CSV table of C-alpha atoms in Angstrom, one decimal:
chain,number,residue,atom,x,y,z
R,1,UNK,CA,-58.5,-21.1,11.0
R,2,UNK,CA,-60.6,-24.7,11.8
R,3,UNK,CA,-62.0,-23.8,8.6
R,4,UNK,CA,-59.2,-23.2,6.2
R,5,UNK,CA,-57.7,-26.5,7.7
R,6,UNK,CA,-61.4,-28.5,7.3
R,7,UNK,CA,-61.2,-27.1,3.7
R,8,UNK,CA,-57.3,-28.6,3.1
R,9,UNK,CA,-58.3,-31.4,4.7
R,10,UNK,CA,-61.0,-32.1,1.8
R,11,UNK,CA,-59.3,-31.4,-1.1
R,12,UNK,CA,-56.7,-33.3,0.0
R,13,UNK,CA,-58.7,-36.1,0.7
R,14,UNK,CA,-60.5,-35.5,-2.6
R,15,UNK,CA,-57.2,-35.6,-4.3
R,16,UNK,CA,-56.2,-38.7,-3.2
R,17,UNK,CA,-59.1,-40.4,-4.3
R,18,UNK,CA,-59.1,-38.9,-7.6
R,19,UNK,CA,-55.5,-40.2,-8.0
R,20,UNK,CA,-56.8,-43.8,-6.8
R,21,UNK,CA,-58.9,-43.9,-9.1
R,22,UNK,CA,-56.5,-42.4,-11.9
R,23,UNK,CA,-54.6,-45.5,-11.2
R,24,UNK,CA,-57.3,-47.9,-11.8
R,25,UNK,CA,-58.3,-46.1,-15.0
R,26,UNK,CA,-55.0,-46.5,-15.6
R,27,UNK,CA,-54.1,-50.2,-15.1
R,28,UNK,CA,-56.9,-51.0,-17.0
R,29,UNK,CA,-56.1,-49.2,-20.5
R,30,UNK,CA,-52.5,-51.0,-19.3
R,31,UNK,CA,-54.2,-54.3,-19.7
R,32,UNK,CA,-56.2,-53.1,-22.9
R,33,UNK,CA,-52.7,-52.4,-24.2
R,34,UNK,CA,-50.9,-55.5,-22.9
R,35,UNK,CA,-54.0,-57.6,-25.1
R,36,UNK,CA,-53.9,-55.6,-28.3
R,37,UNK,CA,-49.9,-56.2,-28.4
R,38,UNK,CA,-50.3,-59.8,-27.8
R,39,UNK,CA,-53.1,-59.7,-30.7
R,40,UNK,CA,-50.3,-58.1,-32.8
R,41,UNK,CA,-51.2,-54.2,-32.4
R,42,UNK,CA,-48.0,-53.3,-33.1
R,43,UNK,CA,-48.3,-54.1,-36.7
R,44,UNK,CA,-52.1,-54.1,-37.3
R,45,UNK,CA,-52.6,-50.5,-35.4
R,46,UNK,CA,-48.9,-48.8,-35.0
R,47,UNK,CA,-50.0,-45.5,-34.5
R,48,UNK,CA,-53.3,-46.3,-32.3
R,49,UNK,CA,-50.8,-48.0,-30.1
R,50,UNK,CA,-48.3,-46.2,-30.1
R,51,UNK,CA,-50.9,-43.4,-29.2
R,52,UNK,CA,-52.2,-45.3,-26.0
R,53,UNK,CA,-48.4,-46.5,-24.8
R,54,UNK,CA,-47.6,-43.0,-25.0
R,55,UNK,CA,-50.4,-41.4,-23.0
R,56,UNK,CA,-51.0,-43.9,-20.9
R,57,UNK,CA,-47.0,-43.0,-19.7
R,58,UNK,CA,-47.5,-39.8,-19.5
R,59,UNK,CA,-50.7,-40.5,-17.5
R,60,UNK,CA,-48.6,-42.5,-14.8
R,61,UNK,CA,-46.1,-40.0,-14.9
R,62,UNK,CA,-48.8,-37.2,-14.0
R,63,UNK,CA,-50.2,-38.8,-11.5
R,64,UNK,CA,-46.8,-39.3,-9.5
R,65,UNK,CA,-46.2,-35.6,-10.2
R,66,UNK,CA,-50.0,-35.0,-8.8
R,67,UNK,CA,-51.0,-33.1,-11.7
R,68,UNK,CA,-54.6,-35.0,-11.9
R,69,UNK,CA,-56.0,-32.6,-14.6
R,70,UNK,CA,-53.3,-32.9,-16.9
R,71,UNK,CA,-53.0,-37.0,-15.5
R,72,UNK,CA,-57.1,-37.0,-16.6
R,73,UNK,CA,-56.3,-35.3,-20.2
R,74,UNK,CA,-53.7,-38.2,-20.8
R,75,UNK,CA,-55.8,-40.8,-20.1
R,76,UNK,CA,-58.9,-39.7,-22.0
R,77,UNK,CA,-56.4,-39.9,-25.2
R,78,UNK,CA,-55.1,-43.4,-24.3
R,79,UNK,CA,-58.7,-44.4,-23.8
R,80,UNK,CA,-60.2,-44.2,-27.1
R,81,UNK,CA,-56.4,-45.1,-28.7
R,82,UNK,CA,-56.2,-48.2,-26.9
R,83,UNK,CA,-59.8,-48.8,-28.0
R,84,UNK,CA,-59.2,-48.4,-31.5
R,85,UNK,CA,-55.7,-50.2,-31.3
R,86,UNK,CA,-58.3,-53.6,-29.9
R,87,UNK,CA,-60.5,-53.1,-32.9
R,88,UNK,CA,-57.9,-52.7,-35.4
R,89,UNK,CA,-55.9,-55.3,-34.1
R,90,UNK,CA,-58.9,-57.7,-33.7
R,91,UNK,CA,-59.9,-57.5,-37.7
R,92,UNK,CA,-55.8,-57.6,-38.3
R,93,UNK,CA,-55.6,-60.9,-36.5
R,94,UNK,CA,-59.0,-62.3,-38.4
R,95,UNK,CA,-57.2,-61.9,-41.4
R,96,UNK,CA,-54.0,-63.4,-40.1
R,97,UNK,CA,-55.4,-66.4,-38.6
R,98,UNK,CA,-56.6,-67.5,-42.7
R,99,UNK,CA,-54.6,-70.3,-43.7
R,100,UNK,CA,-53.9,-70.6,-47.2
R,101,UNK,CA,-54.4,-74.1,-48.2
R,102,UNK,CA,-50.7,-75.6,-49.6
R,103,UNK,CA,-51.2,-77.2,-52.6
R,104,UNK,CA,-50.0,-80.4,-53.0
R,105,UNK,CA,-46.9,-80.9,-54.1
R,106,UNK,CA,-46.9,-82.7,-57.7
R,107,UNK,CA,-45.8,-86.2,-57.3
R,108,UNK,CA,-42.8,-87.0,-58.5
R,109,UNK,CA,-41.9,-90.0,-60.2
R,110,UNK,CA,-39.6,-91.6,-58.5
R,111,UNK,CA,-37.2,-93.2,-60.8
R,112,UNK,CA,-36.5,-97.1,-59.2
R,113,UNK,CA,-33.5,-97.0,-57.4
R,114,UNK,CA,-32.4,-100.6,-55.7
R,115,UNK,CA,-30.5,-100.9,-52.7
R,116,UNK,CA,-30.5,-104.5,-51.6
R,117,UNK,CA,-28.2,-103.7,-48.1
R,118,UNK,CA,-30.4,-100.8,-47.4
R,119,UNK,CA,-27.5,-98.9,-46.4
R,120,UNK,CA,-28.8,-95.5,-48.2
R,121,UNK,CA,-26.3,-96.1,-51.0
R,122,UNK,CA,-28.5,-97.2,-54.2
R,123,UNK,CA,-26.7,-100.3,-55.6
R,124,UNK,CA,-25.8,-98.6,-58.8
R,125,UNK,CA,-23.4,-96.5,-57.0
R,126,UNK,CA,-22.6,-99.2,-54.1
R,127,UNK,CA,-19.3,-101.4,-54.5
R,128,UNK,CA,-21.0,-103.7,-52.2
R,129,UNK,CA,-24.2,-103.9,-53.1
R,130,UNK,CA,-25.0,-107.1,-50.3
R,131,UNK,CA,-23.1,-105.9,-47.7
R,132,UNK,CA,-24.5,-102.5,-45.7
R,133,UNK,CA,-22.0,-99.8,-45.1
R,134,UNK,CA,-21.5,-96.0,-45.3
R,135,UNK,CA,-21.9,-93.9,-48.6
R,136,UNK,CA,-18.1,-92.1,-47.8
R,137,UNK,CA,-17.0,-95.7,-48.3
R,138,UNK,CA,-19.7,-96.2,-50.7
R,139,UNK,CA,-21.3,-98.6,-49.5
R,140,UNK,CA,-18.9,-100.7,-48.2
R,141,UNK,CA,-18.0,-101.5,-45.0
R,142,UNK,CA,-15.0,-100.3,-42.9
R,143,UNK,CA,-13.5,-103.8,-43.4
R,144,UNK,CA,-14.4,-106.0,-46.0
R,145,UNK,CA,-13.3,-109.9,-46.7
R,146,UNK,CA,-15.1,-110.7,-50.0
R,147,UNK,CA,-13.5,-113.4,-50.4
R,148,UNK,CA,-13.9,-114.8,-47.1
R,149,UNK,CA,-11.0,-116.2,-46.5
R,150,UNK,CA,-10.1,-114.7,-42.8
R,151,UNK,CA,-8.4,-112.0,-44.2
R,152,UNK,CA,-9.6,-108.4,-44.5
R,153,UNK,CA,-9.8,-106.7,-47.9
R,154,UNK,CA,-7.4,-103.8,-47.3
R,155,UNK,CA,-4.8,-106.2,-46.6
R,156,UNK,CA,-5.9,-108.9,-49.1
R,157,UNK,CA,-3.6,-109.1,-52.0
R,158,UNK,CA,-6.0,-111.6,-53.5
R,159,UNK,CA,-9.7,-110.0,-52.0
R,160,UNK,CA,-11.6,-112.2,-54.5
R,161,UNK,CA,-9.5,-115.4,-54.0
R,162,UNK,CA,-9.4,-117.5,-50.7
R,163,UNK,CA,-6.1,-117.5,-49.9
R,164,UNK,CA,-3.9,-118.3,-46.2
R,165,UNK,CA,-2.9,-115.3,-44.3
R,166,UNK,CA,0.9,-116.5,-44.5
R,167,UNK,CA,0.5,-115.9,-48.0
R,168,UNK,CA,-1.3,-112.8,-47.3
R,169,UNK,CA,-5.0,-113.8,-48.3
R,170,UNK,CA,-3.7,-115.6,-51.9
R,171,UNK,CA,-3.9,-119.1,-53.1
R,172,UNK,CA,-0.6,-121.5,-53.0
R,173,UNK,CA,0.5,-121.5,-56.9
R,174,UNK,CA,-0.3,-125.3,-57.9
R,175,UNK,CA,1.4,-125.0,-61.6
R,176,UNK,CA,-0.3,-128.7,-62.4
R,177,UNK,CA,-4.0,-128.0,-60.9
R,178,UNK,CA,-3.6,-131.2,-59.2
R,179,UNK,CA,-4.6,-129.6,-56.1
R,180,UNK,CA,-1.4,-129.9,-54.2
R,181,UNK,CA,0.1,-126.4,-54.0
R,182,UNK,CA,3.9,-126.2,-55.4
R,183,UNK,CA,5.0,-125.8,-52.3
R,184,UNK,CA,4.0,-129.1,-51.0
R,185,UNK,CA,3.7,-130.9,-54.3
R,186,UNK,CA,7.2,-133.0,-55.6
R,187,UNK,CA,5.9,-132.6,-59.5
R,188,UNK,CA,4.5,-129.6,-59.6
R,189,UNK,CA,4.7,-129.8,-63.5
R,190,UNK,CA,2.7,-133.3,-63.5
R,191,UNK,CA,-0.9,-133.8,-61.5
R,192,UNK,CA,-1.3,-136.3,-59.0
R,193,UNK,CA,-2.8,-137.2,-55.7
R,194,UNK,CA,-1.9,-136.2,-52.8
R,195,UNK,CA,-1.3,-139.0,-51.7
R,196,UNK,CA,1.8,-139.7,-53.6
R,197,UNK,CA,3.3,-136.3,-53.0
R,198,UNK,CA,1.1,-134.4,-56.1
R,199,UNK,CA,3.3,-137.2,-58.7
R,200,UNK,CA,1.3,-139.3,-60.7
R,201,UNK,CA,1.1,-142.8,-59.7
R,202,UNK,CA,3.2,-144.7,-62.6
R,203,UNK,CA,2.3,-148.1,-61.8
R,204,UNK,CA,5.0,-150.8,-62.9
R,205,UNK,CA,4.5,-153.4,-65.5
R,206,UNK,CA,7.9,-154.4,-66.3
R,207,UNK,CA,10.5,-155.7,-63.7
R,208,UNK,CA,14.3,-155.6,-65.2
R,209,UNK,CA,16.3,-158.8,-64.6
R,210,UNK,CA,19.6,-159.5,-65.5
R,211,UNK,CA,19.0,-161.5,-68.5
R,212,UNK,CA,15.6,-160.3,-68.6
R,213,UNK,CA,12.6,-158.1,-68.9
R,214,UNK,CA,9.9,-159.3,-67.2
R,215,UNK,CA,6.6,-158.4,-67.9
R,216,UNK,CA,3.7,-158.0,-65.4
R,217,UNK,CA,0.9,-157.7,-67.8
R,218,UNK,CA,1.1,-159.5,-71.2
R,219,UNK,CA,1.4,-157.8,-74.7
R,220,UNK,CA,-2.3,-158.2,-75.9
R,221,UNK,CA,-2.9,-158.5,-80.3
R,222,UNK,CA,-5.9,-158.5,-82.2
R,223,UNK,CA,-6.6,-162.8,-83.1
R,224,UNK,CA,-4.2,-164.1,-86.1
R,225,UNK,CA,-2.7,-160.7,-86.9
R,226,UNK,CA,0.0,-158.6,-85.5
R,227,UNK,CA,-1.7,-155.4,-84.8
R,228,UNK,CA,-0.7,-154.4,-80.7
R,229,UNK,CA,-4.0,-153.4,-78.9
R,230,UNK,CA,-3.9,-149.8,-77.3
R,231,UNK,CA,-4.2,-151.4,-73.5
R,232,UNK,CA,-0.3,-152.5,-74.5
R,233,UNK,CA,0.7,-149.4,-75.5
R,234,UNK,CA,2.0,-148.6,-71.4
R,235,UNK,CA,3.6,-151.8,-71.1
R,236,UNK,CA,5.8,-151.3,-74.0
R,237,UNK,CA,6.5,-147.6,-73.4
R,238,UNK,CA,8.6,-148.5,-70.0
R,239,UNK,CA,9.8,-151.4,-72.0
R,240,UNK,CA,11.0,-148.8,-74.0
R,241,UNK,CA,12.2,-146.5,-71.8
R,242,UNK,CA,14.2,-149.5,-70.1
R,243,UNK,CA,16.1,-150.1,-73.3
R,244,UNK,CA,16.8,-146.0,-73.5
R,245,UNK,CA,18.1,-146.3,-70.4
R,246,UNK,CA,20.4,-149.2,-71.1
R,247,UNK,CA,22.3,-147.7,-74.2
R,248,UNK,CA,23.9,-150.3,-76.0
R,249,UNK,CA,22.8,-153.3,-74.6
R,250,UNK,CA,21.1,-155.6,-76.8
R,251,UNK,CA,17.7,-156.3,-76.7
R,252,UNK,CA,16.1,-159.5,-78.1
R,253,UNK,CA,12.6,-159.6,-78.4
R,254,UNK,CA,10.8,-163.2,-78.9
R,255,UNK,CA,7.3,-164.2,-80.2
R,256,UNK,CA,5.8,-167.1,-79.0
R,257,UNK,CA,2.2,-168.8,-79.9
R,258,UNK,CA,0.4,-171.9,-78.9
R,259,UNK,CA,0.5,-175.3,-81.0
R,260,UNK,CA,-2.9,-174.7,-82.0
R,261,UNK,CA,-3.3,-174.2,-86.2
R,262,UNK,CA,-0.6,-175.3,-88.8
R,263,UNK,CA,2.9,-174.6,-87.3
R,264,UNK,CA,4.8,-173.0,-90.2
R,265,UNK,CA,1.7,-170.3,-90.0
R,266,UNK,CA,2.0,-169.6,-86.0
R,267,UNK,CA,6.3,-169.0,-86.3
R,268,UNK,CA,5.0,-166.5,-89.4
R,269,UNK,CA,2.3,-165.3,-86.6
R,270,UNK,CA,5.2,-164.7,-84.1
R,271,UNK,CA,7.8,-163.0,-86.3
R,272,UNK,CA,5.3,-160.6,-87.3
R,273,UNK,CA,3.9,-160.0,-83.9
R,274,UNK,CA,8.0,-159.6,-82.6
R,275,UNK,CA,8.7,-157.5,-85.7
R,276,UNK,CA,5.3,-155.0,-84.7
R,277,UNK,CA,6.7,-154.7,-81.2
R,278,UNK,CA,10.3,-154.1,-82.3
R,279,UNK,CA,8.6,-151.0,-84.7
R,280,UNK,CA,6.9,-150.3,-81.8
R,281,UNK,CA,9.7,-149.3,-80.0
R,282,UNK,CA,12.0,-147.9,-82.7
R,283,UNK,CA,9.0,-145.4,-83.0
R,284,UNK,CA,9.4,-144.8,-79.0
R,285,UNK,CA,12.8,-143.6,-79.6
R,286,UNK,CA,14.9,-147.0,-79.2
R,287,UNK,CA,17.5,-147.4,-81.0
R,288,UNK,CA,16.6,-150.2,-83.8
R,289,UNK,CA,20.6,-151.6,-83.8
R,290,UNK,CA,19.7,-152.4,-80.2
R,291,UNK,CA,16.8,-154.2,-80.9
R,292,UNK,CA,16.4,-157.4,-82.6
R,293,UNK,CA,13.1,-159.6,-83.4
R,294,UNK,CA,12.8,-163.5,-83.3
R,295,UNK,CA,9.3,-165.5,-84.2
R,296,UNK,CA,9.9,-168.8,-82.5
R,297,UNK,CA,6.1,-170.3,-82.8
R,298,UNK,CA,5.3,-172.6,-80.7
R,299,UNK,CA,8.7,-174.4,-80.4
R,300,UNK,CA,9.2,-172.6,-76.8
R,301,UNK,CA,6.1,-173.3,-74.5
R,302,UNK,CA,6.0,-172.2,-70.5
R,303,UNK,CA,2.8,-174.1,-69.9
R,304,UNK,CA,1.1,-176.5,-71.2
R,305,UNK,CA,-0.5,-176.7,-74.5
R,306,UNK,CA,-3.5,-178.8,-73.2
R,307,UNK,CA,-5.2,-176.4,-71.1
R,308,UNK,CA,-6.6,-173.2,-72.1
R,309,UNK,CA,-4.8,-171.5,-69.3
R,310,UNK,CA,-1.5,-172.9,-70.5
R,311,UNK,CA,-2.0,-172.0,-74.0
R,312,UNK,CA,-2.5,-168.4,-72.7
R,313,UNK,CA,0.5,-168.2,-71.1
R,314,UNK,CA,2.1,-169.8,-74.0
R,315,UNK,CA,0.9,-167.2,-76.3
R,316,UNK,CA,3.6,-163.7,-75.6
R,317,UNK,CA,6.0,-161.9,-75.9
R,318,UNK,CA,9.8,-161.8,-74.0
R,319,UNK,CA,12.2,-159.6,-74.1
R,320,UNK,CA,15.8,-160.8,-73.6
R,321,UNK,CA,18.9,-159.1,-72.5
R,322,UNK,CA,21.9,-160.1,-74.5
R,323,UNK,CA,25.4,-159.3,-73.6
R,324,UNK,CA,27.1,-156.7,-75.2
R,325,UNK,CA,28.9,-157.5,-78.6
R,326,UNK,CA,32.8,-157.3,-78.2
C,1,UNK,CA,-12.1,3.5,-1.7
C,2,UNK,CA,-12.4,3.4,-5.8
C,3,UNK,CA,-10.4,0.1,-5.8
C,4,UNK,CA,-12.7,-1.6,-3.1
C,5,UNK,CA,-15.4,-0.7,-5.4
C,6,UNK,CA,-13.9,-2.1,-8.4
C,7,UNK,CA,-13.1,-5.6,-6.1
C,8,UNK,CA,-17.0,-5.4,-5.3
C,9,UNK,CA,-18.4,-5.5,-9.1
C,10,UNK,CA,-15.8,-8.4,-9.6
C,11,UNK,CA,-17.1,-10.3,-7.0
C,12,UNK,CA,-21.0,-9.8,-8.0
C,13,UNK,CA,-19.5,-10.1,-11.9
C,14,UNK,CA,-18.5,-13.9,-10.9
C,15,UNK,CA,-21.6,-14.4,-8.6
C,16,UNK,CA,-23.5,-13.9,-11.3
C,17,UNK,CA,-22.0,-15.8,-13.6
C,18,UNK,CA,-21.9,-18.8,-11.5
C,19,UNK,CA,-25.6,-18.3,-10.0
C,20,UNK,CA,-26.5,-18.2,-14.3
C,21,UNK,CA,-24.5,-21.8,-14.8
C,22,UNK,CA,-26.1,-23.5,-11.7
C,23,UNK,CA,-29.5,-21.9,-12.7
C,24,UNK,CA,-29.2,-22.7,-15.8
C,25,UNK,CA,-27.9,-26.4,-15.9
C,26,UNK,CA,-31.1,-28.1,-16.5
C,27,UNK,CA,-32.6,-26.2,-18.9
C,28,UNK,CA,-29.6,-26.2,-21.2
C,29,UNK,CA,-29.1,-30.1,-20.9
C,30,UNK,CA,-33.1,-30.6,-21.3
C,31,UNK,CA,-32.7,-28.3,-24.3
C,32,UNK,CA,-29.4,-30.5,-25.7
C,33,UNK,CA,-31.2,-33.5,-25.5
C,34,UNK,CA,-34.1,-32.2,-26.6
C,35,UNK,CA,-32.3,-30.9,-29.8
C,36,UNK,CA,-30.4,-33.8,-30.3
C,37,UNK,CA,-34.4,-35.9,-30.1
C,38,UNK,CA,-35.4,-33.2,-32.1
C,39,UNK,CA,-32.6,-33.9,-35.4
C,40,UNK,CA,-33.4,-37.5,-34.7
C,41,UNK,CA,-37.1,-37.6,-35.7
C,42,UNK,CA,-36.5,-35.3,-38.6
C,43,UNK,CA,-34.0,-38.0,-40.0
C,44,UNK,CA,-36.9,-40.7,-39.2
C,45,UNK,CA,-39.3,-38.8,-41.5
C,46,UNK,CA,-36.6,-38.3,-43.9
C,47,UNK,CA,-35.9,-42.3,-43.4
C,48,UNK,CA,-39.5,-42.5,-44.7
C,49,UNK,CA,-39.8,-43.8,-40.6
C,50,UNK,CA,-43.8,-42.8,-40.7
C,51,UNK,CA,-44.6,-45.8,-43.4
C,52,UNK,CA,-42.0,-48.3,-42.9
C,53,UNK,CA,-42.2,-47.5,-38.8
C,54,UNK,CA,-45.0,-45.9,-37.4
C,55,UNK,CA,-45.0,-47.4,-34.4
C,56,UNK,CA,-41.7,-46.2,-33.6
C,57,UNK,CA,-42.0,-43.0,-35.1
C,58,UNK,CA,-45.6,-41.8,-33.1
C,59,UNK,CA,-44.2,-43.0,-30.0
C,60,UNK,CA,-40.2,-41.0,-30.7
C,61,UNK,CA,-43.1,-37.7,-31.8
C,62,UNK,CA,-45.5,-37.4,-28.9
C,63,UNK,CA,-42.5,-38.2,-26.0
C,64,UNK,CA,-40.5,-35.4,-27.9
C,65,UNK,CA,-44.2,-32.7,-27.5
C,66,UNK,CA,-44.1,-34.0,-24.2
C,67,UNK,CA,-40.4,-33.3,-23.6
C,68,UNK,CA,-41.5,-29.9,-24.8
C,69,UNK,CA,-44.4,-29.3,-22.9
C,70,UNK,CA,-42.8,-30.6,-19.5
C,71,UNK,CA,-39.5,-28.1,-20.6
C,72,UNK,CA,-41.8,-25.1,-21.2
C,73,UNK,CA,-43.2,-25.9,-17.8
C,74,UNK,CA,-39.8,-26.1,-16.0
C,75,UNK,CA,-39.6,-29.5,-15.2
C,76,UNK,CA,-36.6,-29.8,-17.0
C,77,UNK,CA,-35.9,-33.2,-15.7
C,78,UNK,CA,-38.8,-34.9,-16.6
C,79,UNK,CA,-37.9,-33.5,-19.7
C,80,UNK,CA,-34.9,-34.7,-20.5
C,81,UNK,CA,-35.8,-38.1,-19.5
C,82,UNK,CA,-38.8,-37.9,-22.5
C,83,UNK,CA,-36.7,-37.1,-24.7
C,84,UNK,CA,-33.9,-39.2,-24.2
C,85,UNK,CA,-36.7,-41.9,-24.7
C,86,UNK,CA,-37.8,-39.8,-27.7
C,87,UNK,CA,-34.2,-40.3,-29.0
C,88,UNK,CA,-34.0,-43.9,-28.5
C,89,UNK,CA,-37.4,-44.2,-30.3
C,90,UNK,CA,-36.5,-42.3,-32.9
C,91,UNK,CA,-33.1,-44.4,-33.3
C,92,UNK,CA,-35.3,-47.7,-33.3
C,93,UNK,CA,-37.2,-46.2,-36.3
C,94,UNK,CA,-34.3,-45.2,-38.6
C,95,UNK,CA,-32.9,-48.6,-38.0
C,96,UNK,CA,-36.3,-50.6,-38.6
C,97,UNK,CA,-36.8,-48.1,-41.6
C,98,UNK,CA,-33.7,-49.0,-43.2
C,99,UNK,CA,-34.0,-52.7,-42.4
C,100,UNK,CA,-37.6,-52.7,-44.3
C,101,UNK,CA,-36.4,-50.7,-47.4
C,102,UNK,CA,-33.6,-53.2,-47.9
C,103,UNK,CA,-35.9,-56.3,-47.5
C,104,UNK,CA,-38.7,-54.7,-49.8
C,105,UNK,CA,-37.8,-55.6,-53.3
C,106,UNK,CA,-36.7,-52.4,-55.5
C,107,UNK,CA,-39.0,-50.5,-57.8
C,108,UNK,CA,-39.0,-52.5,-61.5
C,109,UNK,CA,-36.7,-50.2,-63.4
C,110,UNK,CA,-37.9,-47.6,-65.8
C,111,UNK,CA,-41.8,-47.4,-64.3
C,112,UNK,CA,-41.6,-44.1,-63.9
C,113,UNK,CA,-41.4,-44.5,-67.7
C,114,UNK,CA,-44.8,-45.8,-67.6
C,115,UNK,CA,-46.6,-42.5,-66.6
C,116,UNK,CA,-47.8,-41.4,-70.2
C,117,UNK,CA,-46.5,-38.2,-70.9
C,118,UNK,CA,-48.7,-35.3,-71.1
């Protein structure tokens, strides 16, 4: 009886060892395993893996049932599998490791393509080219003022003129140019100052009298004839336009010359000079049956003939209001 | 006495009957699923699973002899757990097979063509 139990005892004890060691065998082709499938063994070496996974799983499953020959059959096939799986697998990842070479790409000519904002929007296709902004706007920014004058582009009626808000981003109209807007100018058909309101500065030359139209700058002629310089021409024209504006009065108009040279020839000189200013002003629009022209010479003087002062003053021209004919 | 005797081979009739189902439980669900492993890898080879899936294939075919061998020695659930796995395998094989062959390009038409006549 000691016997038979000695005996059990031994086996038993031999059997447990044996399965020990199963174990070891078989973490070890585990770990063979684990390596050739991270080297890729399930592509390089299906079926020599496949073989080892297999057996080695039976193997385990052996050993828990305590079947150690058919345990020890299981593992002498994963084993060599396993084995060949490595080897397989080792060759398989030489030849995937081998890095083809990428050719080089062919260089492109790059065709010039400006963008002076360098907002990614070439300026071919940018509407504004100098200012940066995104391509959906193309190119320009979210608000714009082109024309700088305060007020924003998409609100701008005028976006490339300068232009007051209250007038929503445009210019005043100035008809004239004179740079006085219409709004602020009193002529805006005529340039002037703005000073004087935008109206040209008329300056007066003549001052009307009651008997008389006095003149602030004298009627200048070239010397011995009776041809009116052009520096007369304004004087006469508001002459002219105060005898339009007195209709039907008449207007004398008188030629005067100094005592120098032969008399008869300076009252010829002073008829023809009266007569030129009297065409003068028919030409202005004056009506000629107002208008009537009297060469006196020098039978009139105002200053004295012995100075050359006086004998300028003495050479002219008056105009003199006559009463109205009856 | 006759009818006594008669209620006697009823009762063995359904003793029997029952002891048969509760005996033979396992081995007919290790044989179903054994079967059902069993259709499975013949699809796979017919999937072309041994080239375009080995890996999947070897592993559904030796769990399926194992399923086998463990059913043939009575250990019907170790059985049926190998070959359920064999199922799955063989599953994951069809599926990869029929993944590869749509990815490979197709044959260039008319190459059978090619093959000189004889």
């Amino acid at each position: 009886m000691t016997r038979a139990l000695g005996a059990f005892a031994c086996v038993l004890a031999l059997s447990c060892a044996s399965a020990s060691a199963q174990r070891k065998r078989a973490d070890s082709i585990a770990a063979q395993i684990q390596a050739v499938r991270e080297q890729g063994g399930e592509t390089c070496a299906p079926r020599e893996l496949a073989t080892a996974e297999a057996n080695l799983r039976f193997a385990q499953l052996e050993i828990e049932r305590g079947d150690a020959r058919s345990a020890n059959s299981h593992l002498a096939l994963a084993e060599p599998a396993a084995r060949e799986a490595a080897s397989k697998s080792r060759d398989c990842a030489k030849v995937n490791v081998v890095v083809r070479e990428k050719p080089a790409e062919p260089s492109v000519p790059r065709v010039g393509v400006r963008d002076t904002d360098g907002d990614g929007v070439p300026d071919l296709d940018d509407l504004c080219p100098d200012v940066p902004g995104p391509p959906e706007r193309r190119g320009c920014p979210l608000f714009t003022d082109r024309d700088g004058d305060g007020v924003s582009d998409d609100i701008d009626r005028c976006p490339e003129q300068a232009g007051p808000k209250e007038n929503f981003g445009c210019p005043w109209p100035d008809r004239d140019g004179d740079g006085v807007a219409d709004k602020d100018d009193r002529c805006p058909d005529e340039p002037g100052p703005v000073e004087n309101h935008g109206c040209p500065q008329k300056s007066v030359l003549i001052v009307v009298r009651r008997d008389r139209i006095e003149l602030k700058q004298q009627i200048h002629f070239q010397p011995n004839r009776a041809v009116i310089l052009s520096d007369s021409y304004d004087v006469l024209r508001q002459v002219a336009q105060a005898v339009k504006d007195a209709e039907g009065v008449p207007v004398r108009i008188e030629g005067h010359t100094d005592n120098v040279g032969k008399r008869k020839e300076n009252l010829k000189l002073s008829q023809q000079r009266a007569d030129a200013v009297k065409e003068y002003l028919v030409r202005e629009g004056v009506d000629a049956a107002q208008l009537s022209a009297v060469g006196y010479g020098p039978k009139r003087p105002i200053a004295s003939n012995a100075t050359r002062a006086g004998r300028t003053l003495n050479r002219r021209v008056e105009f003199r209001i006559e009463e109205r004919k009856k | 006495m006759p009818q006594t005797r008669d209620t006697e081979k009823e009762l063995a009739r359904r003793g029997t009957i029952l002891a048969c189902l509760l005996l033979g439980c396992g081995p007919v669900t290790a044989t179903r699923v054994i079967d059902s492993a069993d259709a499975a890898l013949v699809r796979t080879r017919g999937a072309d699973g041994d080239k375009l899936a080995p890996y999947e294939t070897t592993l559904a075919d030796l769990y399926l002899a194992k399923a086998r061998e463990k059913q043939a020695y009575a250990q019907y659930g170790d059985a049926e757990i190998l070959a359920a796995e064999s199922r799955r395998f063989a599953d994951a094989a069809i599926l990869k097979a029929g993944q590869r062959r749509t990815s490979e390009p197709a044959p260039a038409p008319g190459i059978s063509s090619m093959v000189p006549k004889q």
